[in-house]
């Protein structure tokens, strides 16, 4: 993958601020006003700080056009990428004090699923079980995103490229595409944000989304198993609480009272790897 990502290119592309592209800024604001994000982003000062830092993120034009493609052809993925971006930035505040570091990490989270542009739309929108070949096509989005971002950012080690490649890896090595034990705080944050947004959103293969309680319980189970970062899940729990405490003030409970939604082609708890649920994109085509 790294060789392909490093393949020669000498031209440079014009850069532009992400939040000035198309209707991204107003779309993101509108997504953040919908439940449960309206509570998660309910503190004006905190939300303003997030938007101020989002304003600093720049990308080259071919990458920005991917947002335009998703908005036109796959609105779920468009919304998902943006909400995961904002949520990751919010959670990162609990782990990174330095503003510059936070901004760097932030840029990494902005396009975790860009590789999905390489997946046929029919596969994204399928409401029936995928064939083995289609599952492979879907799971390919992590590697495809890595190559795409490495190429356009001219850096195979760019945090955005690494995040695109590794956001379906898990801390216990049960993820994909490489099955490595994830040890990167930024990617751990994106991975939890990614699963959370996928669970609480309607999907083609799951007409009803998880309620907030059940989604948090599913993530807590994964944290107890060591598949995802317990600290990041605690930070997510904190964001969903009334006074939004720091993650160190939150605990993970073993109690499970929620019920996964009906008519769910994806059965049971969130899979840590695509083999476990027949759905290659981790849970949830996340
Ligand atoms: Fe995702
Ligand atoms: Fe993904």
XYZ file of C-alpha atoms and ligand atoms in Angstrom:
288
model
C 0.000 0.000 0.000
C 2.748 2.440 0.951
C 4.465 1.965 -2.420
C 1.275 2.746 -4.272
C 0.638 5.739 -2.058
C 4.145 7.047 -2.747
C 3.781 6.692 -6.516
C 5.189 9.690 -8.318
C 3.235 12.856 -8.580
C 4.787 16.234 -8.895
C 1.908 18.613 -9.489
C 0.353 20.444 -6.604
C -3.333 21.080 -6.234
C -5.027 24.243 -4.990
C -5.906 24.162 -1.309
C -9.078 25.404 0.280
C -10.552 25.508 3.748
C -12.839 22.582 4.329
C -15.529 24.691 5.986
C -15.660 27.026 2.987
C -16.326 24.237 0.519
C -19.904 23.917 -0.722
C -22.435 23.924 2.093
C -20.296 21.935 4.545
C -20.403 24.535 7.336
C -24.181 24.922 7.323
C -24.758 21.209 6.801
C -22.562 20.347 9.768
C -24.378 22.870 11.947
C -27.692 21.338 10.958
C -26.440 17.780 11.717
C -25.250 18.957 15.112
C -28.715 20.306 15.900
C -30.323 16.869 15.552
C -30.615 14.394 18.460
C -28.488 13.153 20.107
C -25.926 15.627 18.801
C -28.007 18.601 19.907
C -27.192 17.590 23.479
C -23.614 16.519 22.815
C -22.926 19.922 21.230
C -25.176 21.903 23.553
C -22.493 23.968 25.269
C -22.090 27.109 23.145
C -18.523 27.927 24.179
C -17.347 24.393 23.517
C -19.141 24.197 20.174
C -17.730 27.561 19.110
C -14.216 26.362 19.946
C -14.798 23.289 17.813
C -16.036 25.330 14.865
C -13.127 27.744 15.239
C -10.680 24.889 14.939
C -12.624 23.234 12.141
C -12.196 26.496 10.248
C -8.432 25.908 10.196
C -8.616 22.626 8.307
C -7.522 22.852 4.666
C -7.388 20.241 1.943
C -6.525 20.066 -1.728
C -9.407 20.365 -4.110
C -9.662 16.779 -5.352
C -10.219 15.665 -1.763
C -12.805 18.345 -1.103
C -14.688 17.240 -4.208
C -15.191 13.875 -2.521
C -17.463 15.633 -0.040
C -19.433 16.967 -3.008
C -19.683 13.477 -4.469
C -21.030 12.004 -1.255
C -23.462 14.842 -0.714
C -24.914 14.283 -4.201
C -24.896 10.486 -4.300
C -24.638 9.099 -0.772
C -26.065 11.574 1.774
C -25.675 9.084 4.625
C -21.916 8.881 4.146
C -21.700 12.676 3.733
C -23.468 13.234 7.034
C -21.579 10.407 8.724
C -18.132 11.728 7.756
C -18.970 15.205 9.019
C -20.536 14.131 12.296
C -17.680 11.718 13.059
C -15.309 14.598 12.333
C -17.039 16.935 14.810
C -17.561 14.268 17.461
C -13.930 13.144 17.249
C -12.816 16.735 17.711
C -15.017 17.031 20.773
C -13.771 13.786 22.336
C -10.165 14.724 21.566
C -10.485 17.664 23.943
C -10.395 15.220 26.839
C -7.074 13.780 25.664
C -5.047 16.564 24.030
C -4.379 19.836 25.851
C -2.204 21.513 23.287
C -4.224 23.504 20.742
C -1.829 22.824 17.861
C -1.783 19.144 18.609
C -5.544 19.148 18.784
C -5.779 20.850 15.390
C -3.399 18.338 13.855
C -5.379 15.464 15.248
C -8.553 17.088 14.112
C -7.491 17.119 10.471
C -6.876 13.394 10.746
C -10.498 12.757 11.577
C -12.034 14.697 8.747
C -12.190 12.059 6.069
C -11.952 8.617 7.624
C -14.349 7.039 5.084
C -13.116 8.741 1.898
C -12.146 5.321 0.548
C -15.839 4.596 0.148
C -15.695 6.591 -3.066
C -14.119 3.421 -4.496
C -17.120 1.285 -3.482
C -20.061 1.000 -5.920
C -23.078 2.984 -4.734
C -25.257 -0.108 -5.108
C -23.208 -1.787 -2.386
C -23.550 1.196 -0.046
C -27.280 1.385 -0.492
C -28.090 -2.323 -0.473
C -30.822 -3.216 2.021
C -30.334 -6.963 1.565
C -27.343 -9.088 2.624
C -24.179 -8.523 0.628
C -22.403 -11.213 -1.356
C -18.885 -12.212 -0.367
C -17.504 -10.180 -3.254
C -19.506 -7.108 -2.217
C -18.309 -7.473 1.366
C -14.754 -7.512 0.115
C -15.439 -4.402 -1.970
C -16.789 -2.612 1.076
C -13.985 -3.639 3.402
C -11.534 -2.359 0.795
C -12.507 1.226 1.636
C -9.960 1.449 4.461
C -6.988 0.621 2.237
C -8.422 2.671 -0.626
C -8.770 5.694 1.634
C -5.165 5.314 2.758
C -3.848 5.267 -0.794
C -6.093 8.133 -1.875
C -5.160 10.397 1.031
C -1.455 9.499 0.955
C -1.343 10.342 -2.721
C -3.106 13.691 -2.559
C -1.470 14.746 0.703
C 1.912 13.539 -0.640
C 2.670 11.820 2.644
C 2.042 8.128 3.414
C 2.434 8.936 7.112
C -0.073 11.776 7.171
C -2.442 11.315 10.144
C -5.479 11.540 7.837
C -4.147 8.684 5.700
C -3.287 6.575 8.752
C -6.753 7.202 10.202
C -8.463 6.195 6.950
C -6.432 2.977 6.889
C -6.780 2.013 10.544
C -10.203 3.171 11.713
C -11.577 -0.383 11.546
C -8.624 -1.839 13.436
C -9.308 -2.692 17.072
C -7.192 -2.496 20.215
C -7.217 -6.294 20.573
C -6.259 -6.940 16.941
C -9.727 -8.121 15.931
C -10.305 -5.475 13.252
C -9.314 -5.047 9.624
C -7.665 -4.591 7.134
C -4.433 -5.746 8.812
C -5.658 -7.089 12.134
C -3.101 -5.041 14.056
C -3.537 -4.072 17.712
C -4.543 -0.451 17.475
C -2.337 1.825 19.600
C -3.027 5.266 18.236
C -5.139 7.562 20.389
C -6.414 9.619 17.461
C -7.555 6.577 15.526
C -9.087 5.100 18.696
C -11.159 8.270 19.062
C -12.277 8.158 15.441
C -13.082 4.440 15.712
C -15.408 4.971 18.692
C -17.030 8.045 17.126
C -17.467 6.072 13.918
C -19.265 3.172 15.603
C -21.385 5.465 17.731
C -22.646 7.443 14.737
C -23.290 4.274 12.751
C -25.320 2.768 15.594
C -27.548 5.760 16.221
C -28.230 6.384 12.514
C -30.693 4.592 10.236
C -28.896 2.419 7.695
C -30.137 0.758 4.490
C -29.762 -2.669 6.103
C -31.235 -1.550 9.420
C -34.237 0.746 9.109
C -34.327 1.523 12.825
C -31.327 3.006 14.563
C -30.108 2.043 18.028
C -31.418 4.163 20.853
C -28.783 6.066 22.756
C -28.741 3.771 25.785
C -28.364 0.609 23.712
C -25.675 2.174 21.536
C -23.658 3.155 24.610
C -24.101 -0.318 26.085
C -22.851 -1.924 22.857
C -19.752 0.254 22.946
C -19.252 -0.469 26.634
C -19.297 -4.213 25.903
C -16.568 -3.681 23.312
C -14.543 -1.627 25.789
C -14.828 -4.402 28.393
C -13.592 -6.885 25.786
C -10.596 -4.674 25.061
C -11.620 -4.109 21.451
C -11.981 -0.344 21.766
C -10.477 2.189 24.151
C -12.315 2.249 27.473
C -11.132 5.827 28.053
C -12.603 7.015 24.771
C -15.909 5.286 25.519
C -15.866 6.983 28.930
C -15.347 10.322 27.158
C -18.333 9.563 24.943
C -20.416 8.714 28.005
C -19.353 12.040 29.509
C -20.499 13.946 26.402
C -23.918 12.353 26.675
C -24.348 13.247 30.351
C -26.114 16.358 31.484
C -23.111 18.245 32.861
C -20.647 16.643 30.409
C -17.878 15.677 32.850
C -14.293 14.835 31.867
C -13.828 11.165 31.007
C -11.875 10.527 34.190
C -15.086 11.205 36.129
C -17.092 8.573 34.197
C -17.222 4.838 34.774
C -18.226 1.947 32.546
C -21.168 -0.078 33.775
C -21.735 -3.801 33.119
C -25.480 -3.279 33.255
C -27.353 -3.894 30.008
C -30.924 -2.757 29.754
C -31.235 -1.674 26.124
C -32.564 -3.676 23.180
C -31.047 -3.603 19.686
C -33.516 -2.435 17.028
C -35.676 -4.916 15.083
C -35.274 -5.785 11.391
C -31.541 -5.591 11.752
C -29.520 -7.462 9.155
C -26.625 -6.886 11.421
C -27.327 -9.152 14.382
C -25.979 -8.968 17.881
C -23.334 -6.763 19.396
C -21.086 -4.656 17.255
C -18.606 -6.878 15.528
C -14.960 -6.185 15.985
C -14.146 -7.664 12.621
C -16.078 -8.117 9.455
C -15.985 -11.860 9.679
C -18.119 -11.822 12.782
C -21.241 -10.204 11.435
C -21.159 -10.849 7.760
C -20.860 -7.144 7.254
C -17.430 -6.092 6.150
C -17.503 -2.605 7.361
C -17.134 -3.441 10.935
C -20.463 -2.553 12.371
C -22.132 -1.200 10.827
C -20.899 -0.228 7.404
C -19.334 2.439 9.568
Fe -17.319 5.442 9.097
Fe -15.209 2.910 7.585
